[in-house]
C-alpha positions as a Python dict, from the first residue, in 0.01 Angstrom:
ca = {
    (1, 'M'): (0, 0, 0),
    (2, 'R'): (-360, 132, 2),
    (3, 'K'): (-443, -102, -284),
    (4, 'L'): (-286, -390, -91),
    (5, 'I'): (-491, -313, 219),
    (6, 'F'): (-810, -280, 11),
    (7, 'S'): (-747, -614, -161),
    (8, 'I'): (-685, -786, 170),
    (9, 'L'): (-998, -633, 322),
    (10, 'C'): (-1196, -773, 29),
    (11, 'V'): (-1063, -1119, 105),
    (12, 'V'): (-1149, -1081, 473),
    (13, 'C'): (-1502, -962, 393),
    (14, 'V'): (-1566, -1254, 159),
    (15, 'A'): (-1437, -1502, 417),
    (16, 'S'): (-1643, -1339, 693),
    (17, 'F'): (-1956, -1361, 479),
    (18, 'M'): (-1894, -1729, 417),
    (19, 'A'): (-1839, -1789, 788),
    (20, 'C'): (-2183, -1647, 863),
    (21, 'N'): (-2347, -1932, 677),
    (22, 'D'): (-2370, -2169, 973),
    (23, 'T'): (-2681, -2355, 852),
    (24, 'E'): (-2478, -2616, 663),
    (25, 'T'): (-2328, -2920, 827),
    (26, 'Y'): (-1959, -2995, 783),
    (27, 'A'): (-2053, -3294, 568),
    (28, 'E'): (-2259, -3068, 340),
    (29, 'Q'): (-1974, -2818, 317),
    (30, 'K'): (-1732, -3096, 222),
    (31, 'E'): (-1972, -3221, -43),
    (32, 'K'): (-1990, -2872, -195),
    (33, 'E'): (-1611, -2854, -188),
    (34, 'R'): (-1587, -3188, -370),
    (35, 'S'): (-1843, -3066, -626),
    (36, 'A'): (-1639, -2749, -686),
    (37, 'I'): (-1322, -2954, -744),
    (38, 'N'): (-1501, -3197, -974),
    (39, 'K'): (-1651, -2909, -1172),
    (40, 'Y'): (-1308, -2757, -1229),
    (41, 'I'): (-1167, -3094, -1333),
    (42, 'A'): (-1451, -3147, -1581),
    (43, 'D'): (-1466, -2791, -1716),
    (44, 'S'): (-1088, -2772, -1761),
    (45, 'A'): (-1053, -3121, -1908),
    (46, 'V'): (-805, -3219, -1637),
    (47, 'N'): (-651, -3562, -1686),
    (48, 'V'): (-609, -3702, -1335),
    (49, 'I'): (-326, -3955, -1305),
    (50, 'S'): (-234, -4186, -1020),
    (51, 'E'): (74, -4154, -804),
    (52, 'A'): (202, -4477, -956),
    (53, 'K'): (186, -4330, -1307),
    (54, 'F'): (338, -4004, -1183),
    (55, 'F'): (640, -4187, -1038),
    (56, 'A'): (669, -4405, -1348),
    (57, 'Q'): (702, -4080, -1548),
    (58, 'D'): (1000, -3971, -1336),
    (59, 'S'): (774, -3756, -1114),
    (60, 'T'): (647, -3540, -1400),
    (61, 'T'): (309, -3444, -1538),
    (62, 'D'): (246, -3405, -1910),
    (63, 'V'): (122, -3048, -1945),
    (64, 'S'): (21, -3108, -2310),
    (65, 'K'): (-229, -3364, -2177),
    (66, 'N'): (-326, -3140, -1883),
    (67, 'E'): (-219, -3406, -1636),
    (68, 'F'): (-256, -3356, -1262),
    (69, 'V'): (-141, -3617, -1013),
    (70, 'L'): (-374, -3681, -721),
    (71, 'F'): (-207, -3747, -386),
    (72, 'E'): (-465, -3966, -217),
    (73, 'S'): (-346, -3908, 138),
    (74, 'S'): (-386, -3530, 123),
    (75, 'G'): (-636, -3476, -157),
    (76, 'V'): (-399, -3231, -329),
    (77, 'Y'): (-385, -3233, -709),
    (78, 'M'): (-58, -3114, -862),
    (79, 'Q'): (55, -3025, -1213),
    (80, 'I'): (426, -2957, -1255),
    (81, 'I'): (452, -2699, -1530),
    (82, 'R'): (829, -2657, -1488),
    (83, 'K'): (1061, -2849, -1257),
    (84, 'G'): (1295, -2551, -1258),
    (85, 'C'): (1667, -2495, -1256),
    (86, 'G'): (1891, -2553, -958),
    (87, 'E'): (1848, -2851, -729),
    (88, 'K'): (1612, -2995, -471),
    (89, 'L'): (1630, -2882, -111),
    (90, 'K'): (1864, -3125, 65),
    (91, 'D'): (1783, -3318, 381),
    (92, 'G'): (1860, -3099, 681),
    (93, 'E'): (1884, -2783, 468),
    (94, 'T'): (1695, -2461, 534),
    (95, 'A'): (1647, -2208, 256),
    (96, 'T'): (1464, -1886, 181),
    (97, 'V'): (1211, -1946, -95),
    (98, 'L'): (1042, -1671, -295),
    (99, 'C'): (698, -1741, -442),
    (100, 'R'): (472, -1559, -681),
    (101, 'F'): (119, -1690, -681),
    (102, 'T'): (-242, -1650, -778),
    (103, 'E'): (-512, -1792, -552),
    (104, 'R'): (-863, -1872, -678),
    (105, 'N'): (-1157, -1984, -466),
    (106, 'L'): (-1301, -2277, -663),
    (107, 'K'): (-1637, -2249, -488),
    (108, 'K'): (-1671, -1913, -660),
    (109, 'G'): (-1530, -2039, -991),
    (110, 'A'): (-1193, -2085, -1158),
    (111, 'D'): (-1196, -1723, -1279),
    (112, 'S'): (-1242, -1587, -927),
    (113, 'I'): (-905, -1444, -823),
    (114, 'Q'): (-906, -1408, -447),
    (115, 'L'): (-545, -1307, -385),
    (116, 'T'): (-235, -1258, -600),
    (117, 'N'): (105, -1095, -612),
    (118, 'E'): (139, -1153, -986),
    (119, 'N'): (41, -808, -1105),
    (120, 'L'): (209, -471, -1150),
    (121, 'T'): (108, -352, -805),
    (122, 'Y'): (267, -641, -615),
    (123, 'S'): (523, -779, -864),
    (124, 'S'): (807, -652, -646),
    (125, 'I'): (666, -826, -337),
    (126, 'P'): (712, -1202, -373),
    (127, 'E'): (609, -1423, -85),
    (128, 'K'): (916, -1491, 127),
    (129, 'M'): (921, -1805, 334),
    (130, 'S'): (1177, -2004, 527),
    (131, 'V'): (1164, -2373, 433),
    (132, 'K'): (1333, -2667, 604),
    (133, 'N'): (1367, -3025, 482),
    (134, 'T'): (1375, -3277, 767),
    (135, 'S'): (1414, -3630, 631),
    (136, 'G'): (1183, -3551, 341),
    (137, 'T'): (923, -3368, 548),
    (138, 'F'): (899, -2996, 472),
    (139, 'S'): (806, -2723, 716),
    (140, 'A'): (784, -2353, 637),
    (141, 'S'): (678, -2015, 766),
    (142, 'F'): (604, -1685, 595),
    (143, 'E'): (811, -1379, 679),
    (144, 'K'): (571, -1129, 834),
    (145, 'G'): (707, -825, 657),
    (146, 'A'): (720, -990, 316),
    (147, 'S'): (402, -1190, 277),
    (148, 'I'): (64, -1097, 133),
    (149, 'M'): (-66, -1432, 259),
    (150, 'Y'): (30, -1329, 612),
    (151, 'Y'): (-142, -991, 580),
    (152, 'A'): (-454, -1152, 432),
    (153, 'Y'): (-493, -1450, 661),
    (154, 'G'): (-304, -1350, 976),
    (155, 'S'): (-79, -1653, 999),
    (156, 'T'): (285, -1723, 926),
    (157, 'S'): (200, -2090, 866),
    (158, 'V'): (247, -2192, 504),
    (159, 'P'): (-46, -2401, 372),
    (160, 'S'): (51, -2767, 360),
    (161, 'G'): (-59, -2780, -3),
    (162, 'W'): (212, -2528, -95),
    (163, 'L'): (477, -2766, 41),
    (164, 'T'): (367, -3068, -163),
    (165, 'P'): (570, -2975, -475),
    (166, 'L'): (897, -2931, -284),
    (167, 'T'): (970, -3304, -297),
    (168, 'Y'): (968, -3295, -677),
    (169, 'I'): (1084, -2953, -797),
    (170, 'N'): (1419, -2776, -800),
    (171, 'L'): (1494, -2449, -624),
    (172, 'G'): (1722, -2220, -819),
    (173, 'R'): (1778, -1866, -943),
    (174, 'L'): (1784, -1721, -1291),
    (175, 'V'): (2157, -1710, -1364),
    (176, 'N'): (2213, -1844, -1715),
    (177, 'D'): (2028, -1792, -2041),
    (178, 'G'): (1748, -2044, -2063),
    (179, 'D'): (1712, -2088, -1686),
    (180, 'E'): (1356, -2116, -1561),
    (181, 'I'): (1228, -2126, -1205),
    (182, 'A'): (989, -2399, -1096),
    (183, 'K'): (617, -2350, -1154),
    (184, 'V'): (321, -2562, -1047),
    (185, 'R'): (-57, -2556, -1049),
    (186, 'L'): (-232, -2698, -744),
    (187, 'I'): (-585, -2784, -640),
    (188, 'V'): (-575, -2759, -261),
    (189, 'P'): (-863, -2883, -43),
    (190, 'H'): (-946, -2695, 275),
    (191, 'T'): (-759, -2946, 493),
    (192, 'Q'): (-435, -2848, 320),
    (193, 'G'): (-513, -2481, 267),
    (194, 'Q'): (-481, -2140, 429),
    (195, 'A'): (-663, -2046, 748),
    (196, 'Y'): (-983, -1907, 592),
    (197, 'A'): (-1016, -2196, 346),
    (198, 'S'): (-980, -2439, 636),
    (199, 'Q'): (-1234, -2252, 848),
    (200, 'N'): (-1490, -2207, 570),
    (201, 'V'): (-1432, -2537, 387),
    (202, 'Y'): (-1348, -2430, 34),
    (203, 'P'): (-1083, -2547, -215),
    (204, 'C'): (-833, -2317, -382),
    (205, 'L'): (-663, -2331, -719),
    (206, 'Y'): (-307, -2200, -713),
    (207, 'D'): (-51, -2108, -973),
    (208, 'I'): (282, -2077, -788),
    (209, 'T'): (646, -2024, -881),
    (210, 'Y'): (927, -2123, -646),
    (211, 'E'): (1265, -1950, -652),
    (212, 'R'): (1559, -1986, -415),
    (213, 'G'): (1626, -1663, -228),
    (214, 'R'): (1967, -1520, -156),
}
């Protein structure tokens, strides 16, 4: 728990430092965000595909070609690494979803891990969130007692970018040999991100798994 608190304090300190830089205009901050995203795309040889191509491929991305689909309306880039076992969340259904994730601040570089529960210290503490599908629109909230994101950023609101994959992936549990839970990689701009990213205008790179809770 001490390590958890220390890690979260580090995140808070970094975000507070960024907030102190009030000499930049919002337009300048957005331009730096766009530059950070473009740098990651170039450095990682990301192959950006259109939504039309994504849908033509049965809503999949070719990982061997490092494909990411860009959703123009939100600015979120998504790579589906695994669609996962189980089935999609049905219209009108509410489910508990467990996530393991790594968050990187792309303004500080793709190797800059800002927050994660994918290590030995936090491996037994997946993010737990309640997700509802209402006519294809997803809403979700973190459970206060089971969320590093909540402890770090002080909000039960799930970043909109985290909900983007739910239209396309399955939610299941590891029951049979060969089962795999869904996994995605996301580039999330500040408008779709967590509270500090939104406040300080920076994009995050996420690796996230999604598993249906009991």
